[in-house]
CSV table of C-alpha atoms and ligand atoms in Angstrom, one decimal:
chain,number,residue,atom,x,y,z
A,880,MET,CA,0.0,0.0,0.0
A,881,LYS,CA,1.4,3.4,-1.0
A,882,PRO,CA,1.2,6.2,1.6
A,883,PRO,CA,-1.3,8.7,0.6
A,884,PRO,CA,0.1,11.9,-1.0
A,885,SER,CA,0.2,15.0,1.1
A,886,SER,CA,-1.9,18.0,0.5
A,887,SER,CA,-2.4,21.4,2.0
A,888,PRO,CA,-3.5,21.6,5.6
A,889,PRO,CA,-7.1,22.4,6.6
A,890,SER,CA,-6.0,25.7,8.1
A,891,SER,CA,-5.4,27.5,4.7
A,892,ALA,CA,-8.8,28.9,4.4
A,893,THR,CA,-9.5,29.8,7.9
A,894,PHE,CA,-11.0,33.0,9.0
A,895,LEU,CA,-9.6,34.1,12.3
A,896,ARG,CA,-11.3,36.7,14.4
A,897,LYS,CA,-11.1,37.8,18.0
A,898,ALA,CA,-14.4,37.6,19.7
A,899,ARG,CA,-15.4,39.7,22.6
A,900,LEU,CA,-19.1,39.2,22.4
A,901,SER,CA,-21.7,41.6,23.5
A,902,PRO,CA,-24.4,40.2,25.8
A,903,HIS,CA,-27.0,40.5,23.0
A,904,LEU,CA,-25.0,38.8,20.4
A,905,PHE,CA,-24.1,36.2,23.0
A,906,ALA,CA,-27.7,35.5,23.8
A,907,LEU,CA,-28.5,35.2,20.1
A,908,LEU,CA,-25.7,32.8,19.5
A,909,ALA,CA,-26.7,30.8,22.5
A,910,PHE,CA,-30.2,30.6,21.1
A,911,ILE,CA,-29.0,29.5,17.7
A,912,LEU,CA,-26.9,26.9,19.3
A,913,PHE,CA,-29.8,25.7,21.4
A,914,ILE,CA,-31.9,25.3,18.2
A,915,THR,CA,-29.0,23.6,16.5
A,916,ILE,CA,-28.8,21.0,19.2
A,917,LEU,CA,-32.6,20.6,19.3
A,918,TYR,CA,-32.7,19.9,15.6
A,919,GLY,CA,-29.8,17.7,15.3
A,920,GLU,CA,-26.1,17.9,14.8
A,921,ASP,CA,-26.0,18.6,11.2
A,922,LEU,CA,-27.6,22.0,10.3
A,923,GLY,CA,-24.5,23.0,8.5
A,924,CYS,CA,-20.9,22.1,8.0
A,925,THR,CA,-18.6,25.1,7.8
A,926,LEU,CA,-16.4,25.0,4.8
A,927,SER,CA,-17.6,21.6,3.8
A,928,SER,CA,-17.4,22.3,0.1
A,929,GLN,CA,-13.7,23.0,0.4
A,930,PHE,CA,-13.1,19.5,1.9
A,931,ASP,CA,-14.3,17.4,-1.0
A,932,PHE,CA,-13.6,13.8,-0.5
A,933,ASP,CA,-10.3,12.6,-1.6
A,934,GLN,CA,-10.4,9.0,-2.9
A,935,SER,CA,-6.7,8.6,-2.7
A,936,ARG,CA,-7.0,8.4,1.1
A,937,LEU,CA,-9.0,5.1,1.1
A,938,HIS,CA,-7.6,2.4,3.2
A,939,LEU,CA,-5.7,4.7,5.5
A,940,ASP,CA,-6.1,2.0,8.2
A,941,GLN,CA,-4.0,-0.5,6.3
A,942,THR,CA,-1.4,2.1,5.6
A,943,ILE,CA,-1.0,2.9,9.2
A,944,THR,CA,-1.0,-0.7,10.3
A,945,SER,CA,1.5,-1.9,7.7
A,946,SER,CA,3.9,1.0,8.2
A,947,THR,CA,3.8,0.3,11.9
A,948,LYS,CA,4.6,-3.4,11.3
A,949,LYS,CA,7.5,-2.5,9.1
A,950,LYS,CA,8.9,0.0,11.5
A,951,LEU,CA,8.9,-2.4,14.4
A,952,GLY,CA,10.1,-5.1,12.2
A,953,GLU,CA,8.0,-7.7,14.0
A,954,LYS,CA,4.7,-8.2,15.6
A,955,LEU,CA,2.6,-5.5,17.3
A,956,ALA,CA,1.8,-5.8,21.0
A,957,PHE,CA,-1.1,-8.2,21.7
A,958,ALA,CA,-0.9,-9.7,18.2
A,959,VAL,CA,-1.5,-13.5,18.1
A,960,GLY,CA,-1.8,-13.8,14.3
A,961,GLU,CA,-1.9,-11.8,11.1
A,962,SER,CA,-4.7,-10.8,8.9
A,963,ASP,CA,-5.0,-10.7,5.1
A,964,GLU,CA,-3.2,-7.4,4.3
A,965,ASP,CA,-5.5,-7.0,1.2
A,966,CYS,CA,-8.7,-7.3,3.2
A,967,ASP,CA,-10.2,-4.0,4.5
A,968,ILE,CA,-12.5,-5.3,7.2
A,969,PHE,CA,-14.5,-2.1,7.2
A,970,GLN,CA,-15.7,-2.7,3.7
A,971,GLY,CA,-18.5,-5.2,3.6
A,972,ARG,CA,-22.1,-5.8,4.3
A,973,TRP,CA,-24.5,-6.8,7.1
A,974,VAL,CA,-25.7,-10.4,6.9
A,975,ARG,CA,-28.5,-11.9,8.9
A,976,ASP,CA,-27.3,-14.1,11.8
A,977,GLU,CA,-29.8,-15.8,14.1
A,978,SER,CA,-27.1,-16.7,16.6
A,979,ARG,CA,-26.9,-13.0,17.5
A,980,PRO,CA,-26.9,-11.1,19.7
A,981,LEU,CA,-23.7,-12.0,21.5
A,982,TYR,CA,-25.3,-11.5,24.9
A,983,GLU,CA,-28.7,-10.6,26.2
A,984,GLU,CA,-29.6,-7.1,27.5
A,985,SER,CA,-30.9,-8.7,30.8
A,986,GLU,CA,-27.6,-10.6,31.3
A,987,CYS,CA,-25.5,-7.5,31.4
A,988,PRO,CA,-26.2,-5.2,34.4
A,989,TYR,CA,-23.7,-2.6,33.3
A,990,ILE,CA,-25.7,-1.2,30.5
A,991,GLN,CA,-26.9,2.3,31.4
A,992,PRO,CA,-30.7,2.8,31.2
A,993,GLN,CA,-30.2,5.2,28.2
A,994,LEU,CA,-29.3,2.2,26.1
A,995,THR,CA,-31.5,-0.7,27.3
A,996,CYS,CA,-34.1,-0.6,24.5
A,997,GLN,CA,-35.9,-3.9,25.4
A,998,GLU,CA,-36.4,-2.8,29.0
A,999,HIS,CA,-38.0,0.4,27.6
A,1000,GLY,CA,-40.4,-1.3,25.4
A,1001,ARG,CA,-38.8,-1.6,22.0
A,1002,PRO,CA,-41.2,-4.0,20.2
A,1003,ASP,CA,-38.9,-5.3,17.4
A,1004,LEU,CA,-35.8,-7.5,17.8
A,1005,SER,CA,-34.6,-7.8,14.3
A,1006,TYR,CA,-31.9,-5.1,14.8
A,1007,ARG,CA,-29.9,-7.4,17.0
A,1008,HIS,CA,-29.6,-10.2,14.5
A,1009,TRP,CA,-26.9,-8.8,12.1
A,1010,ARG,CA,-23.3,-9.7,11.7
A,1011,TRP,CA,-20.7,-7.6,9.8
A,1012,GLN,CA,-19.2,-9.5,6.8
A,1013,PRO,CA,-16.2,-7.9,5.2
A,1014,TYR,CA,-16.0,-8.5,1.4
A,1015,GLY,CA,-12.6,-10.0,1.3
A,1016,CYS,CA,-12.3,-12.1,4.5
A,1017,SER,CA,-14.1,-13.0,7.7
A,1018,LEU,CA,-13.8,-11.5,11.1
A,1019,PRO,CA,-12.3,-13.7,13.8
A,1020,ARG,CA,-14.8,-14.8,16.4
A,1021,PHE,CA,-14.8,-12.5,19.5
A,1022,ASN,CA,-13.0,-14.6,22.1
A,1023,SER,CA,-13.6,-13.3,25.7
A,1024,THR,CA,-11.1,-15.6,27.2
A,1025,LEU,CA,-8.3,-14.4,24.9
A,1026,MET,CA,-9.3,-10.8,25.5
A,1027,LEU,CA,-9.3,-11.1,29.3
A,1028,GLU,CA,-6.2,-13.2,29.5
A,1029,SER,CA,-4.4,-10.6,27.4
A,1030,LEU,CA,-5.6,-7.9,29.8
A,1031,ARG,CA,-4.1,-9.7,32.8
A,1032,GLY,CA,-2.3,-7.1,34.9
A,1033,LYS,CA,-3.2,-4.4,32.4
A,1034,ARG,CA,-5.4,-1.4,31.8
A,1035,MET,CA,-7.6,-0.9,28.8
A,1036,MET,CA,-9.0,2.6,28.5
A,1037,PHE,CA,-11.8,4.2,26.4
A,1038,VAL,CA,-11.5,8.0,26.2
A,1039,GLY,CA,-14.2,10.2,24.6
A,1040,ASP,CA,-17.9,10.9,24.6
A,1041,SER,CA,-21.1,9.0,25.2
A,1042,LEU,CA,-20.7,7.0,22.0
A,1043,ASN,CA,-17.4,5.7,23.2
A,1044,ARG,CA,-19.0,5.0,26.5
A,1045,GLY,CA,-21.5,2.8,24.6
A,1046,GLN,CA,-18.6,0.9,23.0
A,1047,TYR,CA,-16.9,0.6,26.5
A,1048,VAL,CA,-20.1,-0.9,28.0
A,1049,SER,CA,-20.4,-3.3,25.1
A,1050,MET,CA,-16.8,-4.5,25.7
A,1051,VAL,CA,-17.6,-5.0,29.4
A,1052,CYS,CA,-20.8,-6.9,28.5
A,1053,LEU,CA,-18.8,-9.1,26.1
A,1054,LEU,CA,-16.3,-10.0,28.8
A,1055,HIS,CA,-18.1,-10.1,32.1
A,1056,ARG,CA,-19.9,-13.4,31.7
A,1057,ILE,CA,-16.7,-15.4,32.2
A,1058,ILE,CA,-15.9,-13.6,35.4
A,1059,PRO,CA,-17.6,-14.9,38.6
A,1060,GLU,CA,-19.9,-12.5,40.4
A,1061,ASN,CA,-17.6,-11.8,43.4
A,1062,ALA,CA,-14.6,-11.1,41.2
A,1063,LYS,CA,-15.8,-8.1,39.3
A,1064,SER,CA,-17.0,-4.6,40.0
A,1065,MET,CA,-17.7,-1.3,38.3
A,1066,LYS,CA,-17.3,2.1,40.0
A,1067,THR,CA,-17.7,5.7,38.7
A,1068,SER,CA,-16.0,8.7,40.2
A,1069,GLY,CA,-16.2,12.0,38.3
A,1070,SER,CA,-15.0,11.5,34.8
A,1071,LEU,CA,-13.7,8.0,35.3
A,1072,THR,CA,-15.6,4.7,35.3
A,1073,VAL,CA,-13.6,1.6,36.1
A,1074,PHE,CA,-14.6,-2.0,35.6
A,1075,THR,CA,-12.3,-4.3,37.6
A,1076,ALA,CA,-11.7,-8.0,37.0
A,1077,THR,CA,-10.1,-8.8,40.3
A,1078,ASP,CA,-8.6,-12.2,39.6
A,1079,TYR,CA,-7.0,-10.9,36.5
A,1080,ASN,CA,-5.8,-7.6,38.1
A,1081,ALA,CA,-7.2,-6.0,35.0
A,1082,THR,CA,-9.3,-2.9,34.5
A,1083,ILE,CA,-11.4,-1.7,31.6
A,1084,GLU,CA,-12.0,2.0,32.0
A,1085,PHE,CA,-13.9,4.9,30.5
A,1086,TYR,CA,-12.8,8.5,30.8
A,1087,TRP,CA,-15.3,11.2,29.8
A,1088,ALA,CA,-13.6,13.8,27.6
A,1089,PRO,CA,-16.0,14.6,24.8
A,1090,PHE,CA,-13.4,16.9,23.0
A,1091,LEU,CA,-10.3,15.1,24.4
A,1092,LEU,CA,-9.0,18.6,25.2
A,1093,GLU,CA,-10.2,20.6,28.2
A,1094,SER,CA,-13.5,22.2,27.5
A,1095,ASN,CA,-16.5,23.8,29.3
A,1096,SER,CA,-18.4,20.5,28.8
A,1097,ASP,CA,-16.1,18.3,30.9
A,1098,ASP,CA,-18.4,17.7,33.8
A,1099,ALA,CA,-19.3,14.0,33.6
A,1100,VAL,CA,-22.9,14.7,34.6
A,1101,ILE,CA,-23.7,18.4,33.9
A,1102,HIS,CA,-22.3,18.9,30.5
A,1103,ARG,CA,-25.1,20.0,28.3
A,1104,ILE,CA,-23.6,23.4,27.5
A,1105,SER,CA,-24.8,25.0,24.3
A,1106,ASP,CA,-22.0,27.5,24.0
A,1107,ARG,CA,-19.1,25.1,23.7
A,1108,ILE,CA,-15.5,26.3,24.2
A,1109,VAL,CA,-12.4,24.1,23.9
A,1110,ARG,CA,-9.0,25.2,25.3
A,1111,LYS,CA,-6.1,25.0,22.9
A,1112,GLY,CA,-3.2,22.7,23.7
A,1113,SER,CA,-4.8,21.4,26.9
A,1114,ILE,CA,-4.7,17.7,26.3
A,1115,ASN,CA,-2.7,16.9,29.4
A,1116,LYS,CA,-5.4,18.2,31.6
A,1117,HIS,CA,-7.2,15.0,30.9
A,1118,GLY,CA,-4.3,13.0,29.5
A,1119,LYS,CA,-2.6,12.7,32.8
A,1120,HIS,CA,-5.4,10.3,33.8
A,1121,TRP,CA,-4.7,8.1,30.8
A,1122,LYS,CA,-1.0,7.5,31.5
A,1123,GLY,CA,0.0,3.9,32.1
A,1124,ALA,CA,-2.9,2.4,30.0
A,1125,ASP,CA,-1.9,-0.5,27.8
A,1126,ILE,CA,-4.7,-0.1,25.3
A,1127,VAL,CA,-6.3,3.2,24.6
A,1128,VAL,CA,-9.4,3.7,22.4
A,1129,PHE,CA,-10.2,7.3,21.5
A,1130,ASN,CA,-13.2,8.9,19.9
A,1131,THR,CA,-14.4,12.5,19.5
A,1132,TYR,CA,-16.8,13.9,16.9
A,1133,LEU,CA,-20.4,14.8,17.8
A,1134,TRP,CA,-19.6,17.6,20.3
A,1135,TRP,CA,-17.7,19.5,17.6
A,1136,MET,CA,-20.8,19.6,15.4
A,1137,THR,CA,-22.4,22.9,16.4
A,1138,GLY,CA,-23.1,24.0,12.9
A,1139,LEU,CA,-21.2,27.2,13.5
A,1140,ASP,CA,-17.6,28.3,13.8
A,1141,PHE,CA,-15.9,26.8,16.8
A,1142,LYS,CA,-14.7,28.7,19.8
A,1143,ILE,CA,-11.1,28.0,20.8
A,1144,LEU,CA,-9.8,29.5,24.1
A,1145,GLN,CA,-6.2,30.5,24.0
A,1146,GLY,CA,-5.5,31.2,27.7
A,1147,SER,CA,-7.2,29.5,30.6
A,1148,PHE,CA,-10.8,29.2,31.7
A,1149,GLU,CA,-9.9,31.2,34.8
A,1150,ASP,CA,-8.9,34.3,32.8
A,1151,GLU,CA,-11.3,37.2,33.4
A,1152,GLU,CA,-11.0,38.4,29.8
A,1153,LYS,CA,-11.2,35.3,27.8
A,1154,ASP,CA,-9.1,35.2,24.7
A,1155,ILE,CA,-11.2,33.3,22.2
A,1156,VAL,CA,-10.6,32.7,18.5
A,1157,GLU,CA,-13.2,31.3,16.2
A,1158,VAL,CA,-12.2,28.8,13.6
A,1159,SER,CA,-13.9,26.4,11.3
A,1160,THR,CA,-15.1,23.1,12.8
A,1161,GLU,CA,-12.6,21.3,10.6
A,1162,GLU,CA,-9.7,23.3,11.8
A,1163,ALA,CA,-10.8,22.9,15.4
A,1164,TYR,CA,-11.1,19.2,15.0
A,1165,GLY,CA,-7.7,19.0,13.2
A,1166,MET,CA,-6.2,20.8,16.2
A,1167,ALA,CA,-7.6,18.1,18.5
A,1168,MET,CA,-6.3,15.3,16.3
A,1169,LYS,CA,-2.8,16.8,16.3
A,1170,SER,CA,-2.9,17.1,20.1
A,1171,MET,CA,-4.0,13.5,20.5
A,1172,LEU,CA,-1.2,12.3,18.2
A,1173,ARG,CA,1.3,14.3,20.2
A,1174,TRP,CA,0.0,12.9,23.5
A,1175,VAL,CA,0.3,9.4,22.1
A,1176,LYS,CA,3.8,9.9,20.8
A,1177,LYS,CA,4.9,11.2,24.2
A,1178,ASN,CA,3.1,8.8,26.5
A,1179,MET,CA,2.6,5.5,24.8
A,1180,ASP,CA,5.3,2.9,24.1
A,1181,PRO,CA,4.6,1.4,20.6
A,1182,LYS,CA,6.4,-1.8,21.5
A,1183,LYS,CA,4.1,-2.6,24.4
A,1184,THR,CA,0.8,-0.8,23.9
A,1185,ARG,CA,-1.8,-0.2,21.3
A,1186,VAL,CA,-3.8,2.9,20.5
A,1187,PHE,CA,-7.1,3.0,18.5
A,1188,PHE,CA,-9.2,5.8,17.2
A,1189,THR,CA,-12.9,5.2,16.4
A,1190,SER,CA,-14.2,7.2,13.6
A,1191,MET,CA,-17.5,9.3,13.6
A,1192,SER,CA,-20.6,7.5,14.8
A,1193,PRO,CA,-23.3,8.5,12.3
A,1194,SER,CA,-26.7,9.8,13.4
A,1195,HIS,CA,-30.0,9.4,11.6
A,1196,GLN,CA,-31.9,12.6,12.3
A,1197,LYS,CA,-33.3,13.3,8.8
A,1198,SER,CA,-35.3,10.7,6.9
A,1199,ILE,CA,-34.9,12.7,3.7
A,1200,ASP,CA,-31.2,11.6,3.7
A,1201,TRP,CA,-32.4,8.1,2.9
A,1202,GLY,CA,-35.4,9.0,0.8
A,1203,GLY,CA,-37.9,9.2,3.6
A,1204,LEU,CA,-40.4,12.0,4.4
A,1205,PRO,CA,-39.4,15.4,5.7
A,1206,ASN,CA,-39.7,15.9,9.5
A,1207,GLU,CA,-39.1,12.2,10.2
A,1208,ASN,CA,-36.1,10.5,11.6
A,1209,CYS,CA,-35.0,7.1,12.9
A,1210,TYR,CA,-38.2,6.7,14.9
A,1211,ASN,CA,-40.1,3.5,13.8
A,1212,GLU,CA,-37.2,2.4,11.5
A,1213,THR,CA,-36.8,-1.3,11.7
A,1214,SER,CA,-34.8,-2.0,8.6
A,1215,MET,CA,-31.4,-0.8,7.4
A,1216,ILE,CA,-30.4,1.3,4.4
A,1217,ASP,CA,-29.5,-1.0,1.6
A,1218,ASP,CA,-27.8,1.5,-0.7
A,1219,PRO,CA,-24.1,0.5,-0.3
A,1220,THR,CA,-23.0,4.0,-1.3
A,1221,TYR,CA,-25.2,5.7,1.4
A,1222,TRP,CA,-23.2,8.2,3.4
A,1223,GLY,CA,-25.6,10.8,4.9
A,1224,SER,CA,-25.7,14.6,4.7
A,1225,ASP,CA,-23.7,15.9,7.6
A,1226,CYS,CA,-20.1,16.8,8.1
A,1227,ARG,CA,-18.7,13.3,8.2
A,1228,LYS,CA,-16.9,13.6,4.9
A,1229,SER,CA,-15.1,16.8,5.7
A,1230,ILE,CA,-14.2,15.5,9.1
A,1231,MET,CA,-13.0,12.2,7.6
A,1232,ASN,CA,-10.8,14.2,5.3
A,1233,VAL,CA,-9.3,16.1,8.2
A,1234,ILE,CA,-8.6,12.8,10.0
A,1235,SER,CA,-6.9,11.4,6.9
A,1236,GLN,CA,-4.8,14.5,6.4
A,1237,VAL,CA,-3.6,14.6,10.0
A,1238,PHE,CA,-3.0,10.9,10.5
A,1239,SER,CA,-1.3,10.4,7.1
A,1240,ARG,CA,1.3,13.1,8.0
A,1241,SER,CA,2.1,11.5,11.3
A,1242,LYS,CA,4.2,8.4,12.1
A,1243,VAL,CA,2.5,7.8,15.4
A,1244,PRO,CA,1.1,4.3,15.3
A,1245,ILE,CA,-2.7,4.6,15.8
A,1246,THR,CA,-5.1,2.0,14.4
A,1247,PHE,CA,-8.1,3.6,12.8
A,1248,LEU,CA,-11.4,1.9,13.4
A,1249,ASN,CA,-13.4,3.1,10.4
A,1250,ILE,CA,-16.9,2.3,11.6
A,1251,THR,CA,-18.6,5.3,10.0
A,1252,GLN,CA,-19.8,3.8,6.7
A,1253,LEU,CA,-20.8,0.4,8.1
A,1254,SER,CA,-22.8,2.2,10.9
A,1255,SER,CA,-24.4,4.6,8.5
A,1256,TYR,CA,-26.6,1.9,7.0
A,1257,ARG,CA,-28.1,1.1,10.4
A,1258,LYS,CA,-30.9,3.6,10.9
A,1259,ASP,CA,-32.7,0.7,12.7
A,1260,ALA,CA,-30.2,0.4,15.5
A,1261,HIS,CA,-30.6,3.6,17.5
A,1262,THR,CA,-32.3,3.8,20.9
A,1263,SER,CA,-35.0,6.0,19.4
A,1264,ILE,CA,-37.7,6.4,22.1
A,1265,TYR,CA,-36.9,3.2,23.9
A,1266,LYS,CA,-34.6,4.6,26.6
A,1267,LYS,CA,-34.7,6.3,30.0
A,1268,GLN,CA,-35.6,10.0,29.4
A,1269,TRP,CA,-33.6,12.7,31.1
A,1270,SER,CA,-36.7,14.6,32.0
A,1271,PRO,CA,-40.4,13.7,32.0
A,1272,LEU,CA,-42.1,13.9,28.5
A,1273,THR,CA,-44.6,16.6,27.8
A,1274,PRO,CA,-48.0,15.8,26.3
A,1275,GLN,CA,-46.8,17.4,23.0
A,1276,GLN,CA,-43.8,15.1,22.9
A,1277,ILE,CA,-45.9,12.0,23.7
A,1278,ALA,CA,-48.2,12.9,20.8
A,1279,ASN,CA,-45.3,13.1,18.4
A,1280,PRO,CA,-42.7,10.4,19.3
A,1281,ALA,CA,-40.3,11.4,16.5
A,1282,SER,CA,-39.8,14.7,18.3
A,1283,TYR,CA,-37.9,13.0,21.2
A,1284,ALA,CA,-36.4,10.0,19.4
A,1285,ASP,CA,-32.7,9.6,20.1
A,1286,CYS,CA,-31.1,8.9,16.7
A,1287,VAL,CA,-27.6,9.3,17.9
A,1288,HIS,CA,-27.0,6.6,20.5
A,1289,TRP,CA,-27.3,2.8,19.9
A,1290,CYS,CA,-29.2,0.0,21.6
A,1291,LEU,CA,-27.1,-2.6,23.5
A,1292,PRO,CA,-26.7,-5.4,22.5
A,1293,GLY,CA,-26.4,-4.1,19.0
A,1294,ILE,CA,-24.1,-2.4,16.5
A,1295,GLN,CA,-21.5,-1.4,19.0
A,1296,ASP,CA,-20.7,-5.1,19.7
A,1297,THR,CA,-19.6,-5.2,16.1
A,1298,TRP,CA,-17.3,-2.2,16.6
A,1299,ASN,CA,-15.7,-4.3,19.4
A,1300,GLU,CA,-15.4,-7.3,17.1
A,1301,LEU,CA,-13.5,-5.0,14.7
A,1302,LEU,CA,-11.4,-3.8,17.5
A,1303,PHE,CA,-10.7,-7.4,18.6
A,1304,SER,CA,-9.7,-8.2,15.0
A,1305,LYS,CA,-7.3,-5.3,14.7
A,1306,LEU,CA,-5.8,-5.9,18.2
A,1307,PHE,CA,-5.1,-9.6,17.8
A,1308,TYR,CA,-4.8,-10.0,14.0
A,1309,PRO,CA,-3.4,-6.7,12.9
B,2730,NAG,C1,-13.3,5.0,5.9
B,2730,NAG,O1,-14.2,4.3,5.2
B,2730,NAG,C2,-14.8,5.0,4.2
B,2730,NAG,C3,-15.9,4.1,3.5
B,2730,NAG,O2,-15.5,2.8,3.5
B,2730,NAG,C4,-13.8,5.5,3.2
B,2730,NAG,O3,-14.5,6.3,2.2
B,2730,NAG,C5,-12.9,6.4,3.9
B,2730,NAG,O4,-11.9,6.9,3.1
B,2730,NAG,C6,-12.2,5.7,5.1
B,2730,NAG,N1,-11.4,6.6,5.8
B,2730,NAG,C7,-10.2,6.5,6.1
B,2730,NAG,C8,-9.5,7.6,6.8
B,2730,NAG,O5,-9.5,5.5,5.7
B,2731,NAG,C1,-10.1,-18.5,23.0
B,2731,NAG,O1,-8.9,-18.1,23.4
B,2731,NAG,C2,-8.3,-19.0,24.4
B,2731,NAG,C3,-7.1,-18.4,25.0
B,2731,NAG,O2,-6.2,-18.0,23.9
B,2731,NAG,C4,-8.1,-20.4,23.7
B,2731,NAG,O3,-7.5,-21.3,24.6
B,2731,NAG,C5,-9.4,-20.9,23.1
B,2731,NAG,O4,-9.2,-22.0,22.3
B,2731,NAG,C6,-10.0,-19.8,22.2
B,2731,NAG,N1,-11.4,-20.3,21.9
B,2731,NAG,C7,-11.8,-20.3,20.7
B,2731,NAG,C8,-13.2,-20.8,20.5
B,2731,NAG,O5,-11.1,-20.0,19.7
B,2732,NAG,C1,-1.8,-5.1,38.7
B,2732,NAG,O1,-1.7,-4.4,37.5
B,2732,NAG,C2,-1.1,-3.2,37.6
B,2732,NAG,C3,-1.2,-2.5,36.3
B,2732,NAG,O2,-2.5,-2.2,36.0
B,2732,NAG,C4,0.4,-3.4,38.0
B,2732,NAG,O3,1.0,-2.1,38.2
B,2732,NAG,C5,0.5,-4.2,39.3
B,2732,NAG,O4,1.8,-4.5,39.6
B,2732,NAG,C6,-0.3,-5.5,39.2
B,2732,NAG,N1,-0.4,-6.2,40.5
B,2732,NAG,C7,-0.2,-7.5,40.6
B,2732,NAG,C8,-0.3,-8.0,42.0
B,2732,NAG,O5,0.1,-8.2,39.6
B,2733,NAG,C1,-44.3,2.6,11.6
B,2733,NAG,O1,-44.0,2.1,10.3
B,2733,NAG,C2,-45.0,1.2,9.8
B,2733,NAG,C3,-44.5,0.8,8.4
B,2733,NAG,O2,-43.2,0.3,8.5
B,2733,NAG,C4,-46.3,1.9,9.7
B,2733,NAG,O3,-47.3,1.0,9.2
B,2733,NAG,C5,-46.7,2.4,11.1
B,2733,NAG,O4,-47.9,3.2,10.9
B,2733,NAG,C6,-45.7,3.3,11.6
B,2733,NAG,N1,-46.0,3.7,13.0
B,2733,NAG,C7,-45.9,4.9,13.5
B,2733,NAG,C8,-46.4,5.1,14.8
B,2733,NAG,O5,-45.5,5.8,12.8
């Protein structure tokens, strides 16, 4: 695989501006943001037209993995075998599999009530009976024993937002069955949730950092801030809690999607006069990617550890994207999108392009879990209205269920188990 060619950085077209907002403008912006959040993440994508998709960047994952292999001259940490280098496991199709799901919702006490769809009355079960089948090869079977044995005396850490939390919980559900009741526990304190397998001296952890960098949305419970601000160069604020992990799985995406330019704080959150610069979403996101790579380079030993980055989890907020009616969304969807070229209408492409650009110019070994396309078919797999609500529903909402359907998060068991099967594959058979 040839390395992708370089091209100009996303910053070239950026419009910088110091913002000291008047209270009126501030209120207006806050209102626009509030509406943006209400009506989905994808009202607009700043500069998206300038980030047209670059086909030459296909198969970045293979590029990263094989260059890593070459550099180390031998096998990666945790590897037990090799995969077919020519097979891109993220290209494939969903096939019906009655032996799924891999576990039952009721068997896994760790699933948060925002994801337990059966408990909250979801009537259909079909969404749980699909397996991901790559075109060129087959995925290895998820082996809980192998995974847990490999984590003996080690720390596995998921860092990111609520979608990464979902993948984290899926991983715990996939593993916990083979651990006796009195030899496991899960505890949350602030931003950190730790699942411990006592006999293995192993932990699987989740750290809440929706932007990876320090932000005004970092409170693990109260983080619904409409006017989001991220502090430049601040990755160590959270990163100091990730040190010593043997496997790290990062994600970040949804929180950047405000539909407006993004506010980057130059100084500190304590400064009285905040020095804020507004940049495009793509530039802000690229900055976070670069910070993440720098953190990995400085803190992770490529001979002993593995680092993953999970790509954007797609939402299904607008039925018109897949040929449905206006004003509808994933609510009442029980089948998947069968157009293999379906991608959706939001900023995924331009963000994917930023990721390609930043990663391809770096030698830091990160394995990219490219779950965006395979998940974008699955409009049937969201929690929709079958979840614990944050606040009681109003009569208007009850009359119009689509108005409060969650088309961002995913039911468990479900599609995020597949993300972990892909992670399993890349970890043990890179
Ligand atoms: C991820 O997969 C999609 C679709 O399969 C592809 O178009 C895109 O280039 C991939 N991204 C990277 C960074 O490899
Ligand atoms: C799972 O992994 C364990 C430990 O490596 C191994 O002994 C076992 O045979 C594997 N099971 C399957 C079904 O492959
Ligand atoms: C348990 O694992 C930690 C790393 O997570 C390690 O530092 C410690 O030495 C281990 N303890 C034992 C008793 O193996
Ligand atoms: C859900 O979709 C089915 C068709 O798939 C339709 O018959 C039914 O009326 C819809 N229910 C609601 C509440 O929209």
